[in-house]
Short mmCIF file of C-alpha atoms in Angstrom, two decimals:
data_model
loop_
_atom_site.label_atom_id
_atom_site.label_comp_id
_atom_site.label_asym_id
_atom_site.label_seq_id
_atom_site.Cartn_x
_atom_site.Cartn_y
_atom_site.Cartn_z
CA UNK A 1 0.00 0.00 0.00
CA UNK A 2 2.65 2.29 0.82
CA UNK A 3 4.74 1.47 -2.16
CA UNK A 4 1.38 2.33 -4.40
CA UNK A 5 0.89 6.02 -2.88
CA UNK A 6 4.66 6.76 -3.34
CA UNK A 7 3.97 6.03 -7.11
CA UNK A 8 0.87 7.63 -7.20
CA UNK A 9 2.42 10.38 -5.47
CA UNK A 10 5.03 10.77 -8.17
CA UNK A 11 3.38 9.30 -11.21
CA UNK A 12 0.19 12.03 -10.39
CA UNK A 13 1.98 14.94 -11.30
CA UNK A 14 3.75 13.85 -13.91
CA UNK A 15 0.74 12.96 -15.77
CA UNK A 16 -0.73 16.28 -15.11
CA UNK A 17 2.18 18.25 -16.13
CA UNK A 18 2.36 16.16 -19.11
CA UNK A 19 -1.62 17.64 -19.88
CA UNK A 20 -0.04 21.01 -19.24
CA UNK A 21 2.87 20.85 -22.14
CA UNK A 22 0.18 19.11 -24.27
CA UNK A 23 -2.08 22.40 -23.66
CA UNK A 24 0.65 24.57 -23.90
CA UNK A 25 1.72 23.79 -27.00
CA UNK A 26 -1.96 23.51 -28.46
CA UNK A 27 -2.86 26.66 -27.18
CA UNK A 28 -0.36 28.51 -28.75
CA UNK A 29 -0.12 26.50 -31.35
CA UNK A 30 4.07 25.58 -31.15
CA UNK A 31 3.67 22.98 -33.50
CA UNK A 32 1.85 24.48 -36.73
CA UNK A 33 -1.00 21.68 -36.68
CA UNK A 34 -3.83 24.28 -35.81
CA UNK A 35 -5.31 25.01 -32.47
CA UNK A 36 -6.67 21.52 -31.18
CA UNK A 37 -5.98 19.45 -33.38
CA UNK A 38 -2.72 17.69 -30.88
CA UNK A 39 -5.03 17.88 -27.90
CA UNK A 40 -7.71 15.82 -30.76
CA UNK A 41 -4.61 13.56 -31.41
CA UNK A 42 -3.31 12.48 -28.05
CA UNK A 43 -7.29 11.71 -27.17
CA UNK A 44 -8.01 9.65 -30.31
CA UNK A 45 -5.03 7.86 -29.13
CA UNK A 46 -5.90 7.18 -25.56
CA UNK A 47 -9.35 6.35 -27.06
CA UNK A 48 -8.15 3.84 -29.40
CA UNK A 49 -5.90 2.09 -26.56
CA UNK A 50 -8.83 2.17 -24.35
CA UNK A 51 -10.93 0.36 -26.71
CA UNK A 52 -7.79 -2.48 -27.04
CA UNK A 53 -7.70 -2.69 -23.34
CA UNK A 54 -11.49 -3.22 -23.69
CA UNK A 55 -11.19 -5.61 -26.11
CA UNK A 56 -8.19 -7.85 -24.29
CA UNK A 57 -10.30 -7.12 -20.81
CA UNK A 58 -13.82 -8.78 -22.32
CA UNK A 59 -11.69 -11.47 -23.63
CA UNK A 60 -10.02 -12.15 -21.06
CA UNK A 61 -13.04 -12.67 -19.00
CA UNK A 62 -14.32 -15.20 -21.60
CA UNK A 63 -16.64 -12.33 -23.31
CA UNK A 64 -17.53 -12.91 -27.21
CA UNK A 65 -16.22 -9.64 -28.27
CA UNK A 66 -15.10 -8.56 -31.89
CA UNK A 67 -11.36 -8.75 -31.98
CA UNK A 68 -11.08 -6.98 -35.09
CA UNK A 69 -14.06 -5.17 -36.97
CA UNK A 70 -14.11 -3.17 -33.15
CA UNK A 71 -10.43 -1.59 -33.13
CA UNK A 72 -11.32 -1.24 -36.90
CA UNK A 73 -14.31 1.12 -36.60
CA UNK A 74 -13.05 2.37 -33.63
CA UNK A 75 -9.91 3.76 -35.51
CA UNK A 76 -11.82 4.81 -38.29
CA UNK A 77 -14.52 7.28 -36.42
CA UNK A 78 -11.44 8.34 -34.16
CA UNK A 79 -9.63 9.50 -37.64
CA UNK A 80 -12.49 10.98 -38.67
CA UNK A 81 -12.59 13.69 -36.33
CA UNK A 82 -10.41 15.87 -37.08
CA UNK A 83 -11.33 16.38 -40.76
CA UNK A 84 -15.28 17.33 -40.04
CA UNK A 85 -14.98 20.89 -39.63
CA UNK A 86 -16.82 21.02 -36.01
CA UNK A 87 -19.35 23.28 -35.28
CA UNK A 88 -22.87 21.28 -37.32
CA UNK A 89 -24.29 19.36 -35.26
CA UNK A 90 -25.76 17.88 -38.07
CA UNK A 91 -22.48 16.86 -39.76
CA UNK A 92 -20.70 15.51 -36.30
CA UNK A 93 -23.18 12.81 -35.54
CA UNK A 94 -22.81 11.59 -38.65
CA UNK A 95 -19.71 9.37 -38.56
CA UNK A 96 -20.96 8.12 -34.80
CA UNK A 97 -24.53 6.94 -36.32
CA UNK A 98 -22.91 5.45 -39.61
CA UNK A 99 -19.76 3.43 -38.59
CA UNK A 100 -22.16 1.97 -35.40
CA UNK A 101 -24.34 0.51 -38.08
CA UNK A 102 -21.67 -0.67 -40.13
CA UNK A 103 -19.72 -2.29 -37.00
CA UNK A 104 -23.06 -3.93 -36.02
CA UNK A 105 -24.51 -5.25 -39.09
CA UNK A 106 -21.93 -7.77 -40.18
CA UNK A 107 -21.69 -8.82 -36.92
CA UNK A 108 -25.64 -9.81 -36.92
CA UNK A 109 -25.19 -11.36 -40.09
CA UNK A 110 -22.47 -13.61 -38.82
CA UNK A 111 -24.35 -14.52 -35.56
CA UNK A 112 -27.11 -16.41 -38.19
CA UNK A 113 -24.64 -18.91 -38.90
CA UNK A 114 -24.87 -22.40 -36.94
CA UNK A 115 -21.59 -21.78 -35.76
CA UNK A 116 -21.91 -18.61 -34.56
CA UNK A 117 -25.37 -18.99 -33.28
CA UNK A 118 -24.67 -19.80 -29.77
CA UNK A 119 -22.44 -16.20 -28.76
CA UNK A 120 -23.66 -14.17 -32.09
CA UNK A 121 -26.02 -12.43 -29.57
CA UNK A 122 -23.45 -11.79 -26.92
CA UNK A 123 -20.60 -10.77 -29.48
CA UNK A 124 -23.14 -8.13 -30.99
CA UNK A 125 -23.56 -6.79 -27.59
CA UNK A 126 -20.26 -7.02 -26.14
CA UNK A 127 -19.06 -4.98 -29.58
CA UNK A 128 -21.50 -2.59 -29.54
CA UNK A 129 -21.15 -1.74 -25.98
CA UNK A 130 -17.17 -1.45 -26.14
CA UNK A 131 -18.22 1.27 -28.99
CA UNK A 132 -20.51 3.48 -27.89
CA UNK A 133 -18.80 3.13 -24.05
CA UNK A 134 -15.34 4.32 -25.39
CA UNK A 135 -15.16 5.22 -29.04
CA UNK A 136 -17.88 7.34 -28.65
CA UNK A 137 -17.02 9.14 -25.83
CA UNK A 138 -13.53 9.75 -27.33
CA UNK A 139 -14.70 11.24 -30.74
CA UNK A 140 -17.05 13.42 -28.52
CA UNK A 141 -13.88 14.60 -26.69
CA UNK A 142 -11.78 15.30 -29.63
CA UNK A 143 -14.69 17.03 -31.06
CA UNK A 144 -14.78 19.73 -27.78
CA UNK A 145 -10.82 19.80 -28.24
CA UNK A 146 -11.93 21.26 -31.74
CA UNK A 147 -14.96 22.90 -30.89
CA UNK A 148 -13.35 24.75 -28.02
CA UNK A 149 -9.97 23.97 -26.33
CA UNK A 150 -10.11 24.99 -23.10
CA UNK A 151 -13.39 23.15 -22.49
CA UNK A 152 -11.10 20.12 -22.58
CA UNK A 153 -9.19 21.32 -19.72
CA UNK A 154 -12.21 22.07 -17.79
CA UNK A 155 -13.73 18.95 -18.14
CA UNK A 156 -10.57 17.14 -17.39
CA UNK A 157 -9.48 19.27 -14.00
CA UNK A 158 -13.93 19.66 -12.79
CA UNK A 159 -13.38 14.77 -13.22
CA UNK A 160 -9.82 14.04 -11.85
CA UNK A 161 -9.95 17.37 -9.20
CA UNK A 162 -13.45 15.13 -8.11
CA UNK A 163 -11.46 12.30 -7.99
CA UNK A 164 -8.63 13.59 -6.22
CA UNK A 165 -11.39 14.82 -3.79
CA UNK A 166 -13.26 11.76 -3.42
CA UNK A 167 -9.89 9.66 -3.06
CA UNK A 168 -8.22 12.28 0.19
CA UNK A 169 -11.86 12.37 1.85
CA UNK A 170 -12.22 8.40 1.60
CA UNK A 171 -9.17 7.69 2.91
CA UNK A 172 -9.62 10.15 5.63
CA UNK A 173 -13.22 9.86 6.68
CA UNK A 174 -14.49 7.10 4.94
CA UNK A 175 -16.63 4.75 6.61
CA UNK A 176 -19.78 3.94 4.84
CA UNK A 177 -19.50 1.82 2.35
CA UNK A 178 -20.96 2.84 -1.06
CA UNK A 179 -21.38 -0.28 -3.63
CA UNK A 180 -18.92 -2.73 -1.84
CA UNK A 181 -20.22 -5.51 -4.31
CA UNK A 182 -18.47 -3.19 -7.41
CA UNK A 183 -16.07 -1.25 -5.44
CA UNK A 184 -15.05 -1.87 -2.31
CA UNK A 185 -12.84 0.84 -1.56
CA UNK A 186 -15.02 3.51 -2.41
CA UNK A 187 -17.38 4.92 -0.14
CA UNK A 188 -20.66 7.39 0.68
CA UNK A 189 -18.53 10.02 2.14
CA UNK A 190 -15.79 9.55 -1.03
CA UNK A 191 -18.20 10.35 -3.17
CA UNK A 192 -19.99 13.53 -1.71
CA UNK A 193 -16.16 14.78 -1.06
CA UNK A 194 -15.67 14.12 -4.70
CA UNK A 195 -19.23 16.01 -5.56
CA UNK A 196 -17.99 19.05 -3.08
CA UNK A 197 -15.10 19.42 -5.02
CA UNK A 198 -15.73 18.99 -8.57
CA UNK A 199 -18.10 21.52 -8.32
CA UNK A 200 -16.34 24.08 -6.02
CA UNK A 201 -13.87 23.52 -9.45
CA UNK A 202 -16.60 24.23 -11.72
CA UNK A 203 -17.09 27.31 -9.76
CA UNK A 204 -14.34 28.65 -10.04
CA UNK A 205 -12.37 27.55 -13.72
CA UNK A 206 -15.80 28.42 -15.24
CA UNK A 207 -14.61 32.26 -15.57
CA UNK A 208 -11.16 31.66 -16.57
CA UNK A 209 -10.91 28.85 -19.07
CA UNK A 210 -14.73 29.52 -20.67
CA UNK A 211 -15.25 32.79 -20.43
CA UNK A 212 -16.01 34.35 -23.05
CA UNK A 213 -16.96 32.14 -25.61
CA UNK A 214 -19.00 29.89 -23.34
CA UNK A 215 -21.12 31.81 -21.07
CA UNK A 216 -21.86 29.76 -17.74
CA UNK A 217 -23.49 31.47 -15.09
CA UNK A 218 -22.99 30.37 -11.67
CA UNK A 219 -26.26 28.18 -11.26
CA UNK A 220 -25.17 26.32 -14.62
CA UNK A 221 -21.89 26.21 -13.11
CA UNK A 222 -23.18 24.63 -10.09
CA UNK A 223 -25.11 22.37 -12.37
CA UNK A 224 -22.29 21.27 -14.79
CA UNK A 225 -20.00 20.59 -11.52
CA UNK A 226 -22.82 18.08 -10.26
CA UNK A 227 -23.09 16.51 -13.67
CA UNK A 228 -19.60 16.33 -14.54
CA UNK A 229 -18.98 14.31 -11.45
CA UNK A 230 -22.44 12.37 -11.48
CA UNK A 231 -21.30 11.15 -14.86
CA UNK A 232 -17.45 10.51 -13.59
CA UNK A 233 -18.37 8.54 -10.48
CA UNK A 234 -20.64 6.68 -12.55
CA UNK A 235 -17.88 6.29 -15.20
CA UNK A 236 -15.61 4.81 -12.85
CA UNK A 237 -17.91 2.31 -11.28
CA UNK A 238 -19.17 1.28 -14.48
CA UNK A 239 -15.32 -0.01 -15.22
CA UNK A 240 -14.89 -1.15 -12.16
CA UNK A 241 -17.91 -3.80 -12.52
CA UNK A 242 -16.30 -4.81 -15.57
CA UNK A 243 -13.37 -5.59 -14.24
CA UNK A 244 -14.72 -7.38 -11.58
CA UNK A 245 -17.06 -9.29 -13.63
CA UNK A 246 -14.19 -10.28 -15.91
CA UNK A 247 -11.91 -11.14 -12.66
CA UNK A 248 -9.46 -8.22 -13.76
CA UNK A 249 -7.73 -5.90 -11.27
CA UNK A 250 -6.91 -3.23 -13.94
CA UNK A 251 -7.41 -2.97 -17.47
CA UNK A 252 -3.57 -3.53 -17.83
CA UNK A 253 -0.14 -3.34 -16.22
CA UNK A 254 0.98 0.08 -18.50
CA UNK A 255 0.66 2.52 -15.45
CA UNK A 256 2.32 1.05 -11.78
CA UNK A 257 -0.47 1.66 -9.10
CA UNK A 258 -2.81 3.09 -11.64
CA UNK A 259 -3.44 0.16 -14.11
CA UNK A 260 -3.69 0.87 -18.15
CA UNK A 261 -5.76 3.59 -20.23
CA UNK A 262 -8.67 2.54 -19.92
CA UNK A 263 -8.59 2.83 -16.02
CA UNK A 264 -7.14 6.59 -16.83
CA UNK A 265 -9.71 7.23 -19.07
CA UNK A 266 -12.81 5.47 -17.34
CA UNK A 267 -14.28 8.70 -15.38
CA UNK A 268 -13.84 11.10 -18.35
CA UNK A 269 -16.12 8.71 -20.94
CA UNK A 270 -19.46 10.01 -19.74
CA UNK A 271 -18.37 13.13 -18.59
CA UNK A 272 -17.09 14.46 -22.19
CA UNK A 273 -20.36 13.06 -23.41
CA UNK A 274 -22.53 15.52 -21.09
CA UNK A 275 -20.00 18.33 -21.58
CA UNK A 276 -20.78 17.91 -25.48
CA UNK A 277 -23.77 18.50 -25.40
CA UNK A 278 -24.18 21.77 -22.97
CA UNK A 279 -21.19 23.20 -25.42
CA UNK A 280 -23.79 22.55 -28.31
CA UNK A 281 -26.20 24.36 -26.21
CA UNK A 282 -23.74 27.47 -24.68
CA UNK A 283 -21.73 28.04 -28.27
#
């Protein structure tokens, strides 16, 4: 235990300072590429390792889950991003709608087959959900990182500052147990430390990084805090009962004491998704 908090300790904020340079040099634009189009990159990248870890996870647990045609389409509506030309609604669900149906159809197909009949239903399912739970949510976020750059800051300090928040007021006053039979460790007074200060960050970043091209008044602010870490809790549990249902600890061994991507990326998935859609509505 002590071993894991030094690493977290050091591994923390060197992940955060690596979001910083990443900013940095998308705000300014140091490398020529336009203004969110590397923040777009590194995202469709975690997104597309997050759907691998997905992938090997299911699998692992004895899931029928595409191998292939689900990395494929994930790839391809990741890549498709950053050539849309953001800001039609219209033209952004597009590549969502369309590579979901062509994911899902062969897939149904197959599952007529007599040898396929007996996990067609549960590959179709399995697939789908891996898709919509992380390649969605991805394309989503590398659509606000070219809708509007800072919102992707905001989003990501409102979910891991809850985090942080929930994980120092669990360990320090913790005692009721809040879903035990998904996550033990976490618990009732975790989470409403984690509400308190996702919002209190809401609050207060709302002025600085949105202002002025996305107006938030304070009782939206209040409200986008609550959602943003509704949805991130929720997020996080969410991967947490698929681990445990698939007798994982983490999602893989890349980050010591924190586990792979998709455990990085788990409380964000949701969270970018509700974010989307109130900068549709605010822009």
């Amino acid at each position: 235990m002590a071993s894991d908090l030094r690493t977290r300790a050091v591994l923390a904020p060197t992940m955060l300072a690596t979001v910083g340079v990443v900013y940095w040099l998308d705000w300014n634009d140091a490398l020529g590429l336009g203004r969110g189009v590397l923040s777009a990159a590194v995202l469709g990248l975690l997104g597309f390792a997050g759907v691998m870890e997905y992938v090997a996870l299911l699998r692992g647990g004895g899931f029928a889950v595409s191998r292939r045609s689900l990395p494929l389409f994930s790839a391809l509506l990741l890549l498709s991003a950053p050539f849309l030309g953001w800001g039609q609604l219209d033209r952004e669900l597009y590549p969502p709608v369309v590579a979901t149906l062509l994911l899902l159809f062969p897939i149904a197909v197959r599952s007529l087959g007599k040898d396929d009949m007996r996990v067609g239903l549960e590959k179709q399912g399995a697939t789908l959900l891996g898709f919509i739970y992380v390649a969605w949510p991805m394309y989503f976020a590398m659509g606000t990182a070219l809708r509007h750059l800072p919102s992707v800051l905001f989003v990501v300090l409102v979910c891991k500052g809850g985090d942080i928040g929930g994980y120092c007021v669990g360990r320090l006053f913790g005692r009721r147990k809040l879903i035990p039979h998904v996550s033990p460790g976490k618990t009732i007074e975790g989470a409403l430390g984690s509400l308190g200060a996702s919002v209190a960050l809401a609050v207060a970043l709302r002025g600085p990084l949105l202002a002025p091209a996305v107006e938030l008044p304070l009782w939206l602010a209040l409200v986008a805090g609550v959602v943003l870490n509704v949805t991130t809790q929720t997020g996080d549990l969410i991967e947490s009962l698929l681990k445990r249902r698939c007798g994982a600890k983490d999602s893989s061994r890349l980050l010591p004491a924190h586990g792979g991507v998709l455990d990085l990326i788990d409380s964000l998935l949701f969270s970018f998704c509700a974010w989307f859609l109130l900068l549709v509505w605010r822009t």
